[in-house]
Amino acid sequence: MSNRLTAGSNAVIAEDYSTAPPASEWVNLFGDALFSYAMRYVRRESLAEDLVQDAFVSALQNLSKFEGRSAFKSWLTGILRHKILDYIRDSAREKTEPLSELGGREYDSLFDITEHYNAHGQIEQWDLNPEAAIEQRQFVTTLDSCLAKLNQTMRQVFLLREVEDLERGEICNITGLSPTNVGVVLHRTRLLLRECLEKNWFGKMKEAP
Amino acid sequence: MISCKRAAERLSQSLDEPLTFRGRVLLRLHLAICSACRMVEGHLRLLRFGARCLPDSENGATLPEDARKRIQDRLAPK
């Protein structure tokens, strides 16, 4: 009787993954989610696959450190996140892009010679009803595809700031950019994403009946 | 009066660090008379909200089959 009770409650815990599911299930349960996460940072599939594999293997080696304080999926994502940050840190040493290549031309083209928006009169309020789940999902999906079109450094800096919630100083350490340049890149990226969302999300929503 | 371009820079900066007093005043003065920049201010807030939702959105990227097999073999060798 008591045995059955224990088994039953364990099964419930396994379902919300506050205990780790067996490693043979990991790829099926979390493979796509981790792959999506990695693909946002590195657009190359083979690289994203390697990062996901490293994260899984390191999770298996460190399984004894999983304490069930967070959901298992969050714990896994945390490991992947470290792998991604390490990768960005290592690859930053190899490249030095001039600031002008980081969206400079596209950004400047948003403004006229007097530094007003070219589309000054047409900028409207965006109504996103926080209750409307579908609308929200469309917004986030469009943001995702807008991000995918950006230069890699711009995309990574934006994600480090807005998704990982890192401070400017930490972003400098990871990317090798100066504090000023992190500010410039963040700013250009936000404005270009705004433009992209206006065209591809707000504009289409307005057209729809 | 600062331009929209300067106002946009300050709007973005204010999302990352507190502006100086002067910076804040210049931005508020501009926003008071420029409806386009007031809209952009709202857009940037929504952009931040959307970005925070990204990790929960899988967006169709699926781990390719050969990688699944490879990783599966590492995790649970048969």
Short mmCIF file of C-alpha atoms in Angstrom, two decimals:
data_model
loop_
_atom_site.label_atom_id
_atom_site.label_comp_id
_atom_site.label_asym_id
_atom_site.label_seq_id
_atom_site.Cartn_x
_atom_site.Cartn_y
_atom_site.Cartn_z
CA MET A 1 0.00 0.00 0.00
CA SER A 2 2.59 2.50 1.10
CA ASN A 3 4.75 1.41 -1.84
CA ARG A 4 2.03 2.14 -4.31
CA LEU A 5 1.49 5.56 -2.78
CA THR A 6 5.14 6.44 -3.15
CA ALA A 7 5.21 5.25 -6.73
CA GLY A 8 2.10 7.26 -7.50
CA SER A 9 3.42 10.51 -6.07
CA ASN A 10 6.73 10.04 -7.89
CA ALA A 11 4.89 9.74 -11.16
CA VAL A 12 3.19 13.07 -10.53
CA ILE A 13 6.47 14.75 -9.75
CA ALA A 14 8.06 13.33 -12.90
CA GLU A 15 5.31 14.84 -14.97
CA ASP A 16 6.12 18.41 -14.03
CA TYR A 17 9.82 17.53 -14.24
CA SER A 18 10.83 18.78 -10.84
CA THR A 19 12.56 15.43 -10.77
CA ALA A 20 14.64 14.55 -13.80
CA PRO A 21 13.02 12.27 -16.38
CA PRO A 22 15.25 9.40 -17.58
CA ALA A 23 18.02 10.53 -19.92
CA SER A 24 16.63 8.36 -22.72
CA GLU A 25 13.59 10.70 -22.83
CA TRP A 26 15.48 13.99 -22.89
CA VAL A 27 15.86 14.41 -26.64
CA ASN A 28 12.17 13.79 -27.24
CA LEU A 29 11.00 15.99 -24.41
CA PHE A 30 13.38 18.92 -24.69
CA GLY A 31 15.37 18.58 -27.92
CA ASP A 32 13.28 20.97 -30.01
CA ALA A 33 12.95 23.57 -27.27
CA LEU A 34 16.71 23.68 -26.68
CA PHE A 35 17.41 23.68 -30.40
CA SER A 36 15.04 26.66 -30.90
CA TYR A 37 16.78 28.47 -28.09
CA ALA A 38 20.24 27.89 -29.56
CA MET A 39 19.15 28.74 -33.12
CA ARG A 40 18.20 32.24 -32.02
CA TYR A 41 21.83 32.93 -31.16
CA VAL A 42 23.61 31.02 -33.90
CA ARG A 43 21.80 30.63 -37.17
CA ARG A 44 23.95 27.68 -38.27
CA GLU A 45 22.17 24.38 -37.65
CA SER A 46 25.30 22.28 -37.13
CA LEU A 47 26.54 24.73 -34.53
CA ALA A 48 23.21 24.84 -32.71
CA GLU A 49 23.17 21.02 -32.72
CA ASP A 50 26.63 20.93 -31.14
CA LEU A 51 25.60 23.39 -28.45
CA VAL A 52 22.50 21.35 -27.65
CA GLN A 53 24.52 18.14 -27.54
CA ASP A 54 27.11 19.72 -25.22
CA ALA A 55 24.32 20.93 -22.95
CA PHE A 56 22.67 17.52 -22.77
CA VAL A 57 25.96 15.69 -22.14
CA SER A 58 26.98 18.13 -19.46
CA ALA A 59 23.52 17.84 -17.85
CA LEU A 60 23.98 14.08 -17.69
CA GLN A 61 27.43 14.43 -16.10
CA ASN A 62 26.12 16.92 -13.56
CA LEU A 63 22.78 15.31 -12.88
CA SER A 64 23.60 14.90 -9.19
CA LYS A 65 23.67 18.71 -8.94
CA PHE A 66 20.08 19.03 -10.09
CA GLU A 67 18.22 19.68 -6.89
CA GLY A 68 14.69 19.94 -8.12
CA ARG A 69 14.43 23.55 -7.03
CA SER A 70 13.55 24.60 -10.54
CA ALA A 71 11.75 22.66 -13.22
CA PHE A 72 14.08 20.29 -15.02
CA LYS A 73 13.56 22.12 -18.31
CA SER A 74 14.72 25.42 -16.78
CA TRP A 75 17.77 23.69 -15.38
CA LEU A 76 18.62 22.28 -18.82
CA THR A 77 18.03 25.66 -20.46
CA GLY A 78 20.38 27.23 -17.91
CA ILE A 79 23.13 24.81 -18.93
CA LEU A 80 22.55 25.52 -22.62
CA ARG A 81 22.65 29.23 -21.90
CA HIS A 82 26.13 28.88 -20.37
CA LYS A 83 27.30 26.94 -23.42
CA ILE A 84 25.96 29.68 -25.70
CA LEU A 85 27.60 32.48 -23.71
CA ASP A 86 30.92 30.58 -23.77
CA TYR A 87 30.62 30.15 -27.50
CA ILE A 88 29.93 33.86 -28.06
CA ARG A 89 32.85 34.77 -25.80
CA ASP A 90 35.22 32.51 -27.74
CA SER A 91 34.06 33.57 -31.18
CA ALA A 92 34.21 37.27 -30.25
CA ARG A 93 37.99 37.05 -30.11
CA GLU A 94 38.14 36.09 -33.75
CA LYS A 95 36.11 38.86 -35.31
CA THR A 96 36.16 42.61 -35.31
CA GLU A 97 33.30 44.10 -37.26
CA PRO A 98 33.41 47.86 -37.80
CA LEU A 99 30.48 49.56 -36.11
CA SER A 100 29.24 50.85 -39.47
CA GLU A 101 28.54 47.27 -40.50
CA LEU A 102 26.27 46.72 -37.55
CA GLY A 103 23.09 48.09 -39.05
CA GLY A 104 24.49 51.60 -39.53
CA ARG A 105 23.16 52.20 -43.01
CA GLU A 106 19.74 50.68 -42.40
CA TYR A 107 19.42 52.66 -39.20
CA ASP A 108 20.36 55.97 -40.82
CA SER A 109 17.82 55.38 -43.56
CA LEU A 110 15.01 55.49 -40.97
CA PHE A 111 15.58 59.25 -40.59
CA ASP A 112 15.54 62.17 -43.00
CA ILE A 113 18.18 64.90 -43.18
CA THR A 114 16.60 66.84 -40.30
CA GLU A 115 16.71 63.66 -38.19
CA HIS A 116 12.96 63.19 -38.17
CA TYR A 117 11.50 59.79 -38.94
CA ASN A 118 10.94 59.38 -42.66
CA ALA A 119 7.58 57.91 -41.81
CA HIS A 120 6.89 60.61 -39.24
CA GLY A 121 3.17 61.08 -39.88
CA GLN A 122 2.44 57.36 -40.20
CA ILE A 123 3.73 56.08 -36.89
CA GLU A 124 0.73 54.80 -34.97
CA GLN A 125 0.03 53.35 -31.60
CA TRP A 126 0.30 49.55 -31.42
CA ASP A 127 -2.56 47.93 -29.66
CA LEU A 128 -1.61 44.65 -28.16
CA ASN A 129 -4.30 43.36 -25.92
CA PRO A 130 -2.48 41.50 -23.14
CA GLU A 131 -5.49 39.19 -22.89
CA ALA A 132 -5.44 38.22 -26.55
CA ALA A 133 -3.18 35.17 -26.61
CA ILE A 134 -3.23 34.72 -30.40
CA GLU A 135 -2.33 38.34 -31.04
CA GLN A 136 0.50 38.03 -28.57
CA ARG A 137 1.77 34.86 -30.15
CA GLN A 138 1.78 36.52 -33.57
CA PHE A 139 3.70 39.43 -32.16
CA VAL A 140 6.35 37.17 -30.62
CA THR A 141 6.61 34.97 -33.72
CA THR A 142 7.04 38.02 -35.94
CA LEU A 143 9.68 39.36 -33.58
CA ASP A 144 11.48 36.03 -33.86
CA SER A 145 11.55 36.19 -37.66
CA CYS A 146 12.63 39.84 -37.59
CA LEU A 147 15.51 38.86 -35.31
CA ALA A 148 16.53 36.07 -37.67
CA LYS A 149 17.13 38.63 -40.43
CA LEU A 150 19.60 40.66 -38.38
CA ASN A 151 23.36 40.52 -38.40
CA GLN A 152 24.58 37.98 -35.83
CA THR A 153 26.28 40.45 -33.49
CA MET A 154 23.20 42.68 -33.38
CA ARG A 155 20.96 39.72 -32.68
CA GLN A 156 23.19 38.36 -29.94
CA VAL A 157 23.59 41.72 -28.20
CA PHE A 158 19.84 42.23 -28.25
CA LEU A 159 19.14 38.76 -26.84
CA LEU A 160 21.79 39.09 -24.14
CA ARG A 161 20.18 42.31 -23.00
CA GLU A 162 16.48 41.56 -23.40
CA VAL A 163 16.20 37.80 -22.92
CA GLU A 164 19.12 37.07 -20.60
CA ASP A 165 18.69 40.41 -18.85
CA LEU A 166 22.43 41.09 -18.71
CA GLU A 167 23.81 44.54 -17.88
CA ARG A 168 25.80 46.49 -20.43
CA GLY A 169 29.10 45.70 -18.66
CA GLU A 170 28.46 41.97 -18.80
CA ILE A 171 27.58 42.21 -22.49
CA CYS A 172 30.90 44.00 -23.10
CA ASN A 173 32.78 41.16 -21.40
CA ILE A 174 31.05 38.53 -23.47
CA THR A 175 31.08 40.19 -26.87
CA GLY A 176 34.29 42.21 -26.62
CA LEU A 177 32.43 45.37 -27.70
CA SER A 178 33.06 48.63 -25.84
CA PRO A 179 30.28 49.97 -23.57
CA THR A 180 29.52 52.77 -26.02
CA ASN A 181 29.27 50.34 -28.90
CA VAL A 182 26.98 48.02 -26.98
CA GLY A 183 24.70 51.03 -26.48
CA VAL A 184 24.83 51.95 -30.16
CA VAL A 185 24.19 48.39 -31.31
CA LEU A 186 21.29 47.92 -28.89
CA HIS A 187 19.75 51.16 -30.01
CA ARG A 188 20.02 50.47 -33.74
CA THR A 189 18.75 46.95 -33.25
CA ARG A 190 15.69 48.07 -31.32
CA LEU A 191 14.79 50.67 -33.91
CA LEU A 192 15.27 48.22 -36.79
CA LEU A 193 13.17 45.61 -35.01
CA ARG A 194 10.52 48.23 -34.40
CA GLU A 195 10.50 49.00 -38.11
CA CYS A 196 10.29 45.30 -39.00
CA LEU A 197 7.42 44.70 -36.56
CA GLU A 198 5.58 47.72 -37.92
CA LYS A 199 5.75 46.31 -41.45
CA ASN A 200 5.22 42.65 -40.71
CA TRP A 201 3.02 42.59 -37.64
CA PHE A 202 1.19 45.88 -37.17
CA GLY A 203 0.77 46.53 -40.89
CA LYS A 204 -0.67 43.05 -41.51
CA MET A 205 -2.92 43.24 -38.50
CA LYS A 206 -4.37 46.46 -39.83
CA GLU A 207 -5.02 44.94 -43.25
CA ALA A 208 -6.82 41.98 -41.75
CA PRO A 209 -10.57 42.53 -41.51
CA MET B 1 14.98 71.00 -29.10
CA ILE B 2 16.50 67.58 -29.77
CA SER B 3 15.70 65.67 -32.98
CA CYS B 4 13.67 62.45 -33.23
CA LYS B 5 16.92 60.60 -33.82
CA ARG B 6 18.41 61.92 -30.56
CA ALA B 7 15.13 61.26 -28.77
CA ALA B 8 15.15 57.67 -30.01
CA GLU B 9 18.72 57.22 -28.75
CA ARG B 10 17.73 58.48 -25.33
CA LEU B 11 14.59 56.33 -25.26
CA SER B 12 16.68 53.27 -25.95
CA GLN B 13 19.35 54.30 -23.45
CA SER B 14 16.70 54.75 -20.76
CA LEU B 15 15.88 51.03 -21.11
CA ASP B 16 19.45 50.15 -20.09
CA GLU B 17 20.48 52.75 -17.54
CA PRO B 18 19.08 55.83 -15.78
CA LEU B 19 19.40 58.98 -17.91
CA THR B 20 21.12 62.07 -16.59
CA PHE B 21 18.81 64.82 -15.37
CA ARG B 22 19.54 66.87 -18.46
CA GLY B 23 18.97 63.88 -20.72
CA ARG B 24 15.65 63.16 -19.09
CA VAL B 25 14.45 66.74 -19.41
CA LEU B 26 15.45 66.99 -23.07
CA LEU B 27 13.68 63.72 -23.82
CA ARG B 28 10.48 64.70 -21.97
CA LEU B 29 10.38 68.07 -23.74
CA HIS B 30 10.67 66.34 -27.09
CA LEU B 31 8.03 63.73 -26.26
CA ALA B 32 5.65 66.47 -25.11
CA ILE B 33 5.44 67.86 -28.62
CA CYS B 34 6.17 64.81 -30.81
CA SER B 35 3.47 62.18 -31.11
CA ALA B 36 5.60 59.91 -33.34
CA CYS B 37 8.22 59.57 -30.62
CA ARG B 38 5.56 58.96 -28.00
CA MET B 39 4.36 56.06 -30.14
CA VAL B 40 7.91 54.77 -30.51
CA GLU B 41 8.29 54.87 -26.74
CA GLY B 42 5.33 52.49 -26.45
CA HIS B 43 6.69 50.29 -29.24
CA LEU B 44 10.03 49.88 -27.50
CA ARG B 45 8.28 48.81 -24.31
CA LEU B 46 6.27 46.26 -26.22
CA LEU B 47 9.45 45.08 -27.92
CA ARG B 48 10.96 44.35 -24.51
CA PHE B 49 7.82 42.50 -23.47
CA GLY B 50 7.92 40.43 -26.68
CA ALA B 51 11.59 39.58 -26.22
CA ARG B 52 10.89 38.23 -22.74
CA CYS B 53 8.32 35.88 -24.24
CA LEU B 54 10.80 34.47 -26.77
CA PRO B 55 12.20 31.60 -24.66
CA ASP B 56 8.71 30.13 -24.34
CA SER B 57 8.09 30.33 -28.06
CA GLU B 58 9.54 27.39 -29.98
CA ASN B 59 8.87 28.81 -33.38
CA GLY B 60 9.16 25.65 -35.40
CA ALA B 61 12.90 25.00 -35.25
CA THR B 62 13.21 21.25 -34.87
CA LEU B 63 16.31 19.31 -34.00
CA PRO B 64 17.26 17.40 -37.18
CA GLU B 65 16.86 13.64 -37.14
CA ASP B 66 20.56 12.70 -37.42
CA ALA B 67 21.42 15.01 -34.53
CA ARG B 68 18.60 13.46 -32.47
CA LYS B 69 20.06 10.01 -33.03
CA ARG B 70 23.60 11.14 -32.30
CA ILE B 71 22.62 12.82 -29.05
CA GLN B 72 20.32 9.96 -28.07
CA ASP B 73 23.25 7.56 -28.41
CA ARG B 74 25.39 9.73 -26.16
CA LEU B 75 22.70 10.01 -23.50
CA ALA B 76 21.40 6.46 -23.45
CA PRO B 77 23.77 4.05 -25.21
CA LYS B 78 22.03 0.88 -26.24
#
